[in-house]
Amino acid sequence: MSPEHLLTTYVRRFVPAEADLGSWEQVEPLFHALLHRPVESPEALEEWLRDSSELAAALSEERTRRYVAMTLQTDDPDRERAYLQFVREVQPRAEPLWFQVRRRYLELRARFPLPQSRYFVLDRDTENAVSLFREENVPLWIEEDELEQRFQKVAGAWTVRFRGHEYTVPQMTRFLEEPDRATRQEAWEAVVRRRLLDREVLDELYDALVGVRHRIAQNAGFSDYRAYAFRALGRWDYTPEDCLAFHAAVERHVVPLLRALYEDRRARLGTDRLRPWDLDVDPDGRPPLRPFASASELVERAGRVFERVHPELGAQFRFLTERGLLDLESRKGKAPGGYQATFDERRWPFIFMNAVGVAADVRTLVHEAGHAFHALACREEPLLSYRHAPTEFSEVASMGMEVLSLPHLDLFYPDPEDRERARREFFEGAVRLLAWIATIDLFQHRVYTRPQHTREERTNWWLEAHRRFQPVVDWSGYEEAEACLWHRQLHLFTHPFYYIEYGIAQLGALQLWLRSMQDYEDAVARYRAALSLGGSRPLRELFDAAGVTFGLGEEVVAPVARALAESLGRSPHLSH
Ligand SMILES: [Zn+2]
């Protein structure tokens, strides 16, 4: 999409231009208009759909605008108040009305059938959402939400006193890159000790979460929460058995590679035992990479990377820069972390991060830019739900941009040795991520299919998964820390079953990388074509459009692992 198209404005036709969307009194009548408007033809139904999409986009933009403003300046209480007002007063009231809007859509569609070539995904997802709804689950969803909030509160309070200073847990991770081993160990132990203080609380919270989720599933007519979650997450293209096949394939093809990488790391560190605090340091004792010195340098270099991937992506990134749709540098008062959000009404992406000049910042910006290009690629799609793809594919857009930018890393790392190091770190990261995803996913399969388990059984399942996928690292003396390691994985508490998506996407992105080594321009062209479909097609078709195979099993994992091994200088026979 060329820059002049990025300037198109989408004028409201249904929501009044001057409506205050933070006021429920002004929002509610719009829902009633949708619920009661006479619809007497397929054309009128399509118009009705566009109008409900317009309302959804306007509400979403209102929330995003307030969220972005708050995270840009967390010490401004007015911004926080404005955001909380919206999520507490508008959003919860809108949700039951959205349910009625969906139900009305199904009724209208039964009378005025729309072409399935266009509406298949929308119809399938709407039917699914309506069929899973149970009145008696409403209080259970609130209970689940409250338990999740309690987890957020517990984990959010984790700070550590280390060598005279107070640090948050994310801030502590940088000490794990310290060449001095004693410093790393001390920092690692401090974090583990802090988490273990909440062991009992977290185990209790998890017991309660598993219990309430199991009841939600039973109310909806499912035998267990796993079966329910697969439907609720819209997993039409894979089953629990496919996930088990992923675990087996990772064990067979990825774990041996991880073992070889860790053995190599151990040898280079010159130690006989690789410990949990040895995993993030440069094994050759070099200081951290410094790919840029300021946010403006980061933007300028990243812009040239995207220009080289494709001139239109370069132009899009310049557009984001000129429009103030990037806020990259770390400064006092900004929320931690990084994210990409879309202003759904203007149909513009926004990238937020806290760049400080390290290699991870480059990866984060390239990743989030992939999401931003995705949003721009399907900007002209009238239906909001089709402007967002399911995570299994939207992460191909972001991780795919990471692999497509690999040949252009010289812009950040002119020194070939630095470049090679950044490349290796990227591929090692991919190997570790696949193994970790298998660990987390297997654990959840066990937990939710046997909801009456004891804590001891649960610990054993965790240890079994952890030892199956995490080789070499010596945990002796830290048995309790290993047994509770899963407490640090937020998704287990707040986004149950949501994790394998990253594995599926990573496999897609790595296949794209393989294609790009055969024919770079063709790989980029397919990537862009797939992005332009947004979420309008089923998952498999999105993968097909990108020229990669959708799958979780051996047939996809084995060739990807082989390529990773080669790229990391490990021939497969050495890695066994
Ligand atoms: Zn992402």
XYZ file of C-alpha atoms and ligand atoms in Angstrom:
577
model
C 0.000 0.000 0.000
C 1.567 3.260 -1.128
C 1.740 6.318 1.145
C -1.187 8.185 -0.422
C -3.434 5.247 0.451
C -2.246 5.454 4.018
C -3.839 8.879 4.231
C -7.350 7.703 3.303
C -9.743 8.647 6.065
C -12.742 6.483 6.784
C -15.640 8.787 7.510
C -18.256 7.577 10.001
C -21.652 6.780 8.512
C -23.390 5.424 11.570
C -21.681 6.585 14.756
C -22.246 10.364 15.155
C -19.047 12.302 14.442
C -19.206 14.168 17.749
C -20.245 11.181 19.939
C -18.439 10.918 23.286
C -17.567 7.223 23.340
C -16.498 7.385 26.963
C -20.113 8.043 27.913
C -22.344 4.993 28.182
C -25.422 7.196 27.776
C -24.223 8.029 24.264
C -22.975 4.547 23.372
C -25.974 2.491 24.472
C -28.474 3.921 21.930
C -26.112 2.913 19.120
C -26.391 -0.726 20.193
C -30.166 -0.423 20.345
C -30.175 1.061 16.854
C -28.312 -2.039 15.618
C -30.585 -4.410 17.515
C -33.834 -2.865 16.252
C -33.114 -1.489 12.800
C -35.305 -3.219 10.205
C -33.206 -5.283 7.813
C -35.065 -6.597 4.773
C -32.469 -7.567 2.154
C -28.976 -9.051 1.847
C -27.707 -5.580 0.866
C -29.263 -4.083 3.996
C -27.642 -6.851 6.052
C -24.207 -6.053 4.634
C -24.754 -2.397 5.458
C -25.817 -3.376 8.961
C -22.611 -5.417 9.301
C -20.495 -2.460 8.186
C -22.227 -0.251 10.743
C -21.684 -2.680 13.596
C -18.058 -2.949 12.520
C -17.848 0.849 12.573
C -19.137 0.951 16.140
C -16.692 -1.780 17.198
C -13.792 0.087 15.592
C -14.790 3.400 17.178
C -14.999 1.817 20.656
C -11.744 -0.024 20.126
C -9.982 3.172 19.054
C -11.323 5.009 22.081
C -9.879 2.344 24.364
C -6.552 2.197 22.505
C -6.172 5.990 22.514
C -6.647 6.060 26.280
C -4.361 3.062 26.787
C -1.546 4.531 24.691
C -1.829 7.897 26.450
C -1.606 6.179 29.849
C 1.427 4.039 28.994
C 3.271 7.053 27.563
C 2.993 8.811 30.918
C 2.125 6.535 33.816
C 2.720 9.280 36.398
C -0.227 11.328 35.109
C -3.251 10.278 37.214
C -5.722 11.856 34.754
C -4.599 9.547 31.979
C -4.931 6.498 34.190
C -8.379 7.610 35.333
C -9.529 8.117 31.748
C -8.425 4.624 30.753
C -9.919 2.935 33.816
C -13.172 4.834 33.367
C -13.525 3.342 29.901
C -12.620 -0.260 30.800
C -14.808 -0.215 33.904
C -17.820 1.772 32.776
C -18.162 1.290 29.041
C -16.551 -2.011 28.145
C -18.346 -4.356 30.581
C -21.708 -2.866 29.629
C -20.968 -3.227 25.937
C -20.072 -6.923 26.153
C -23.563 -8.402 26.716
C -24.889 -6.135 23.976
C -22.266 -7.412 21.558
C -23.574 -10.882 22.331
C -27.074 -9.757 21.321
C -25.718 -8.125 18.165
C -24.028 -11.415 17.212
C -27.188 -13.372 17.868
C -29.164 -10.957 15.728
C -26.634 -11.368 12.943
C -27.199 -15.137 12.934
C -30.968 -14.638 12.778
C -30.692 -12.158 9.922
C -28.224 -14.299 8.061
C -30.640 -17.229 8.227
C -33.140 -15.049 6.352
C -30.725 -13.348 3.957
C -27.842 -15.667 3.180
C -24.594 -13.897 2.248
C -21.912 -15.350 -0.057
C -19.793 -17.858 1.843
C -16.733 -17.005 -0.226
C -16.655 -13.744 1.694
C -18.448 -14.469 4.956
C -17.328 -17.986 5.849
C -14.892 -16.940 8.596
C -17.233 -14.340 10.085
C -20.161 -16.763 10.147
C -18.128 -19.587 11.647
C -16.668 -17.397 14.407
C -19.994 -15.731 15.202
C -21.788 -19.073 15.444
C -19.028 -20.362 17.670
C -19.151 -17.399 20.060
C -22.934 -17.580 20.346
C -23.008 -21.346 20.818
C -20.422 -21.266 23.642
C -22.272 -18.620 25.618
C -23.973 -19.769 28.825
C -25.789 -17.412 31.165
C -24.600 -19.434 34.178
C -20.984 -18.840 33.140
C -21.254 -15.062 33.526
C -20.521 -15.106 37.284
C -17.772 -17.699 36.711
C -16.079 -15.474 34.111
C -16.122 -12.658 36.659
C -14.636 -15.003 39.274
C -11.936 -16.105 36.811
C -11.183 -12.505 35.967
C -10.813 -11.589 39.632
C -8.411 -14.486 40.216
C -6.378 -13.356 37.208
C -6.273 -9.813 38.588
C -5.006 -11.210 41.875
C -2.199 -12.990 40.057
C -1.294 -9.737 38.287
C -1.186 -7.996 41.644
C 1.010 -10.658 43.242
C 3.463 -10.786 40.306
C 3.387 -7.009 39.829
C 4.638 -6.548 43.388
C 7.768 -8.618 42.790
C 10.706 -6.370 43.467
C 14.152 -7.442 44.534
C 16.749 -5.708 46.650
C 20.069 -6.359 44.947
C 23.401 -4.800 45.922
C 21.795 -1.824 47.576
C 19.141 -1.080 44.932
C 15.510 -1.979 44.405
C 14.740 -3.627 41.030
C 11.668 -5.061 39.334
C 11.997 -8.641 38.094
C 12.282 -7.577 34.403
C 15.023 -5.121 35.391
C 16.937 -7.969 37.031
C 17.304 -9.865 33.737
C 20.168 -7.643 32.635
C 22.354 -9.003 35.452
C 22.051 -12.431 33.832
C 24.119 -11.031 30.942
C 26.963 -10.039 33.301
C 30.241 -11.786 32.429
C 30.981 -12.147 36.171
C 29.493 -15.497 37.146
C 29.089 -14.753 40.867
C 27.048 -11.655 40.031
C 24.778 -13.683 37.777
C 24.253 -16.359 40.398
C 23.480 -13.826 43.107
C 20.994 -11.981 40.861
C 19.318 -15.213 39.761
C 19.001 -16.447 43.358
C 17.514 -13.130 44.478
C 14.716 -13.388 41.894
C 14.012 -17.046 42.648
C 13.861 -16.358 46.385
C 11.362 -13.580 45.790
C 9.076 -15.784 43.691
C 9.269 -18.633 46.194
C 7.953 -16.328 48.921
C 4.645 -16.435 47.019
C 4.732 -20.159 46.294
C 1.726 -20.964 48.472
C -0.356 -18.030 47.201
C 0.337 -18.868 43.554
C -0.443 -22.561 44.009
C -3.733 -21.662 45.671
C -4.591 -19.198 42.909
C -3.844 -21.801 40.272
C -5.965 -24.428 42.063
C -8.841 -21.960 42.059
C -8.316 -21.020 38.403
C -8.237 -24.641 37.258
C -11.407 -25.303 39.272
C -13.395 -22.387 37.912
C -12.260 -23.071 34.350
C -13.332 -26.681 34.639
C -16.816 -25.578 35.753
C -17.040 -23.119 32.836
C -16.239 -25.976 30.445
C -18.781 -28.304 32.008
C -21.512 -25.679 31.903
C -20.847 -25.276 28.194
C -21.212 -29.025 27.676
C -17.552 -30.052 27.415
C -15.880 -32.922 29.256
C -12.908 -30.796 30.288
C -11.423 -27.337 29.921
C -9.002 -28.379 27.206
C -11.856 -29.347 24.895
C -13.618 -26.078 25.725
C -10.487 -23.934 25.263
C -9.808 -25.381 21.813
C -13.289 -24.223 20.732
C -13.212 -20.903 22.591
C -9.839 -20.047 21.043
C -11.217 -20.887 17.599
C -8.740 -23.667 16.906
C -10.389 -25.050 13.806
C -7.228 -26.215 12.127
C -5.561 -28.298 14.829
C -6.459 -30.598 17.700
C -4.942 -31.585 21.061
C -3.411 -34.591 19.258
C -1.595 -32.213 16.883
C -0.134 -30.453 19.910
C 1.064 -33.789 21.289
C 2.659 -34.446 17.892
C 4.405 -31.078 18.223
C 5.793 -32.087 21.619
C 7.093 -35.371 20.193
C 8.651 -33.651 17.165
C 10.323 -31.016 19.337
C 11.702 -33.732 21.617
C 13.052 -35.645 18.657
C 14.445 -32.811 16.503
C 14.857 -29.668 18.579
C 15.972 -30.942 21.987
C 19.105 -32.648 20.584
C 20.050 -29.347 18.977
C 19.409 -27.472 22.203
C 21.527 -30.049 24.021
C 24.387 -29.479 21.603
C 24.089 -25.700 21.960
C 24.094 -25.915 25.743
C 27.053 -28.345 25.775
C 28.890 -25.924 23.545
C 27.985 -23.036 25.829
C 29.172 -24.969 28.847
C 32.508 -25.733 27.194
C 33.045 -22.135 26.097
C 32.222 -20.843 29.569
C 34.870 -23.281 30.835
C 32.694 -24.870 33.486
C 31.804 -28.519 34.136
C 28.204 -27.738 35.079
C 25.892 -25.392 33.170
C 23.723 -23.642 35.744
C 20.417 -21.784 35.309
C 22.246 -18.434 35.599
C 24.600 -19.283 32.701
C 22.064 -19.204 29.882
C 21.920 -15.538 28.878
C 25.539 -14.402 29.097
C 27.742 -14.247 26.030
C 29.704 -17.531 26.328
C 32.878 -15.864 25.069
C 32.738 -13.125 27.674
C 32.269 -10.293 25.191
C 30.447 -7.116 26.268
C 26.836 -6.700 25.059
C 26.252 -5.639 21.441
C 25.505 -1.936 20.935
C 23.599 -1.679 17.638
C 22.658 2.010 17.991
C 23.203 4.947 20.314
C 19.899 6.866 20.220
C 16.253 6.333 19.287
C 16.709 8.481 16.182
C 19.572 6.231 15.092
C 17.389 3.181 15.700
C 14.614 4.657 13.530
C 16.971 5.706 10.765
C 18.690 2.299 10.556
C 15.485 0.296 10.875
C 14.001 2.453 8.092
C 16.866 1.460 5.819
C 16.406 -2.219 6.716
C 12.704 -2.082 5.712
C 13.576 -0.121 2.565
C 15.843 -3.010 1.574
C 13.222 -5.656 2.397
C 10.799 -3.803 0.113
C 10.682 -0.101 -0.894
C 7.002 0.115 -0.009
C 7.653 -1.138 3.499
C 10.350 1.496 3.764
C 7.801 4.135 2.734
C 5.273 2.809 5.246
C 7.795 2.971 8.047
C 8.663 6.584 7.098
C 4.961 7.333 7.226
C 4.748 5.961 10.796
C 7.734 8.101 11.783
C 6.349 11.289 10.256
C 2.891 10.769 11.750
C 4.208 10.315 15.290
C 3.088 6.675 15.350
C 6.318 5.494 16.972
C 7.352 6.137 20.568
C 10.559 4.213 21.029
C 12.955 5.712 23.526
C 12.929 4.795 27.184
C 12.216 7.722 29.471
C 11.002 8.369 32.983
C 7.268 7.818 33.457
C 6.825 5.459 30.481
C 5.359 2.014 31.118
C 7.841 -0.867 30.707
C 7.969 -3.251 27.746
C 6.950 -2.916 24.123
C 3.778 -3.417 22.112
C 2.092 -2.659 18.824
C -1.481 -1.401 18.935
C -3.849 -0.422 16.155
C -6.059 2.648 16.169
C -8.900 0.693 14.629
C -10.917 3.628 13.364
C -8.126 5.600 11.702
C -6.639 2.189 10.803
C -3.136 3.198 11.783
C -0.713 1.181 13.864
C 1.293 2.488 16.783
C 4.547 1.100 18.162
C 5.581 1.551 21.772
C 8.862 0.411 23.267
C 11.660 1.308 25.652
C 14.825 1.278 23.593
C 18.091 1.575 25.485
C 20.560 0.574 22.770
C 20.772 -3.234 23.059
C 20.352 -6.017 20.493
C 16.937 -6.983 21.898
C 15.667 -3.487 20.998
C 16.417 -4.096 17.323
C 14.567 -7.414 17.416
C 11.611 -5.823 19.231
C 11.271 -2.952 16.756
C 11.520 -5.229 13.734
C 8.961 -7.604 15.303
C 6.455 -4.861 16.148
C 6.973 -3.285 12.715
C 5.890 -6.631 11.219
C 2.611 -6.286 13.139
C 2.308 -2.672 11.968
C 2.816 -3.657 8.298
C 0.115 -6.275 8.782
C -2.355 -3.639 9.993
C -1.530 -1.380 7.047
C -1.701 -4.216 4.510
C -5.390 -4.911 5.230
C -6.352 -1.322 5.952
C -9.005 -1.160 3.222
C -10.943 -4.159 4.529
C -14.331 -2.791 5.724
C -14.954 -5.378 8.485
C -12.979 -4.863 11.674
C -12.775 -8.577 12.496
C -11.163 -9.211 9.089
C -8.546 -6.528 9.744
C -7.061 -8.715 12.491
C -5.652 -12.191 11.877
C -5.571 -14.999 14.461
C -2.381 -15.054 16.566
C -1.046 -18.183 14.824
C -0.719 -16.030 11.734
C -0.316 -12.490 13.080
C 2.892 -13.699 14.725
C 4.070 -14.938 11.319
C 3.805 -11.298 10.226
C 6.015 -10.156 13.112
C 8.428 -13.098 13.377
C 8.499 -13.221 9.570
C 9.746 -9.637 9.478
C 12.512 -10.681 11.886
C 13.754 -13.368 9.472
C 13.374 -11.134 6.396
C 15.524 -8.463 8.032
C 18.384 -10.899 8.826
C 20.283 -10.239 5.550
C 20.264 -6.506 6.308
C 21.691 -6.597 9.823
C 24.895 -5.016 8.506
C 23.077 -1.695 8.909
C 23.121 -2.234 12.661
C 26.269 -4.331 12.864
C 28.879 -3.143 10.356
C 31.470 -5.402 12.020
C 31.065 -8.953 10.595
C 31.844 -10.530 13.972
C 29.025 -8.583 15.650
C 26.705 -9.470 12.804
C 27.451 -13.161 13.146
C 26.859 -12.934 16.874
C 23.459 -11.215 16.411
C 22.477 -13.847 13.857
C 23.492 -16.718 16.147
C 21.635 -15.179 19.073
C 18.548 -14.994 16.900
C 18.672 -18.669 15.866
C 19.597 -19.883 19.354
C 16.628 -17.915 20.609
C 14.384 -19.713 18.109
C 15.610 -23.141 19.298
C 15.084 -22.238 22.940
C 11.646 -20.794 22.259
C 10.399 -23.967 20.527
C 11.554 -26.108 23.460
C 9.999 -23.765 26.008
C 6.676 -23.685 24.137
C 6.555 -27.486 24.214
C 7.260 -27.427 27.974
C 4.486 -24.949 28.775
C 1.974 -26.522 26.407
C 2.452 -30.117 27.582
C 2.061 -29.028 31.207
C -1.313 -27.429 30.441
C -2.576 -30.515 28.607
C -1.892 -32.525 31.756
C -3.366 -29.997 34.189
C -6.674 -29.369 32.426
C -7.454 -32.946 31.420
C -7.078 -34.089 35.040
C -8.563 -31.182 36.961
C -8.903 -33.119 40.249
C -5.113 -33.476 40.618
C -3.157 -32.844 43.795
C -0.381 -30.277 43.955
C 2.141 -33.059 44.177
C 0.893 -34.605 40.933
C 1.022 -31.202 39.291
C 4.601 -30.637 40.398
C 5.547 -34.022 38.988
C 3.933 -33.219 35.637
C 5.859 -29.968 35.526
C 9.175 -31.648 36.335
C 8.487 -34.333 33.769
C 7.839 -31.709 31.062
C 10.747 -29.556 32.138
C 13.236 -32.426 32.076
C 11.938 -33.708 28.767
C 12.520 -30.437 26.917
C 15.201 -28.595 28.899
C 18.449 -30.609 28.727
C 21.937 -30.138 30.218
C 21.158 -27.388 32.744
C 22.058 -28.539 36.245
C 19.443 -27.585 38.860
C 20.900 -29.523 41.802
C 20.612 -27.603 45.028
C 17.695 -25.636 43.528
C 15.061 -28.367 43.378
C 12.319 -26.187 44.804
C 13.068 -23.442 42.286
C 12.831 -25.952 39.432
C 9.568 -27.380 40.769
C 8.022 -23.881 40.845
C 9.567 -22.501 37.688
C 6.202 -22.466 35.941
C 5.027 -19.756 38.368
C 6.944 -17.248 36.312
C 4.941 -17.937 33.146
C 2.140 -15.365 33.210
C 0.165 -17.062 30.423
C -0.522 -20.100 32.589
C -2.477 -17.892 34.956
C -4.031 -15.279 32.700
C -4.213 -16.832 29.195
C -4.793 -20.567 29.600
C -3.675 -22.727 26.662
C -2.556 -19.642 24.825
C 1.070 -20.381 23.919
C 1.275 -23.020 21.213
C 0.236 -20.207 18.836
C 3.781 -18.840 19.071
C 5.172 -22.245 18.138
C 2.943 -22.528 15.078
C 3.874 -18.989 14.027
C 7.571 -19.577 14.654
C 7.459 -22.637 12.396
C 5.751 -20.525 9.728
C 8.317 -17.722 10.045
C 11.252 -20.141 9.880
C 9.822 -21.713 6.737
C 9.572 -18.215 5.293
C 13.246 -17.776 6.140
C 14.050 -20.989 4.210
C 12.081 -19.709 1.220
C 13.804 -16.333 1.404
C 17.186 -18.034 1.057
C 15.990 -19.651 -2.190
C 14.309 -16.581 -3.647
C 14.217 -13.506 -1.451
C 11.959 -11.339 -3.593
C 9.404 -14.069 -4.034
C 9.334 -14.752 -0.285
C 8.727 -11.044 0.408
C 6.002 -10.880 -2.240
C 4.180 -13.859 -0.726
C 4.601 -12.509 2.782
C 2.996 -9.237 1.728
C 0.202 -10.957 -0.159
C -0.637 -13.058 2.906
C -0.615 -9.998 5.167
C -3.102 -8.216 2.916
C -5.678 -10.960 3.629
C -5.857 -9.903 7.292
C -8.150 -12.350 9.073
C -10.584 -12.834 6.205
C -9.496 -16.414 5.396
C -9.080 -19.601 7.449
C -5.664 -20.138 9.007
C -4.464 -22.719 6.499
C -5.187 -20.397 3.603
C -3.208 -17.599 5.246
C -0.228 -19.950 5.567
C -0.684 -21.119 1.969
C -0.744 -17.532 0.739
C 2.568 -16.920 2.512
C 3.997 -19.951 0.727
C 4.527 -21.947 3.920
C 2.989 -25.138 5.270
C 0.611 -24.977 8.199
C 1.475 -27.721 10.655
C 2.821 -28.672 14.066
C 4.149 -32.145 13.461
C 7.323 -33.847 12.394
C 6.822 -32.932 8.707
C 7.275 -29.245 9.561
C 9.455 -29.409 12.680
C 12.131 -31.749 11.263
C 13.178 -29.667 8.214
C 13.082 -26.456 10.233
C 15.259 -28.007 12.970
C 17.686 -29.290 10.332
C 18.027 -25.814 8.848
C 18.511 -24.283 12.295
C 21.207 -26.837 13.055
C 23.023 -26.062 9.816
C 22.772 -22.374 10.343
C 24.194 -22.752 13.853
C 27.038 -24.853 12.505
C 25.774 -28.111 13.940
C 25.453 -30.945 11.530
C 22.588 -33.163 12.659
C 24.671 -36.293 13.296
C 26.846 -34.371 15.756
C 23.857 -33.193 17.708
C 22.677 -36.621 18.807
Zn 4.056 -10.223 18.366
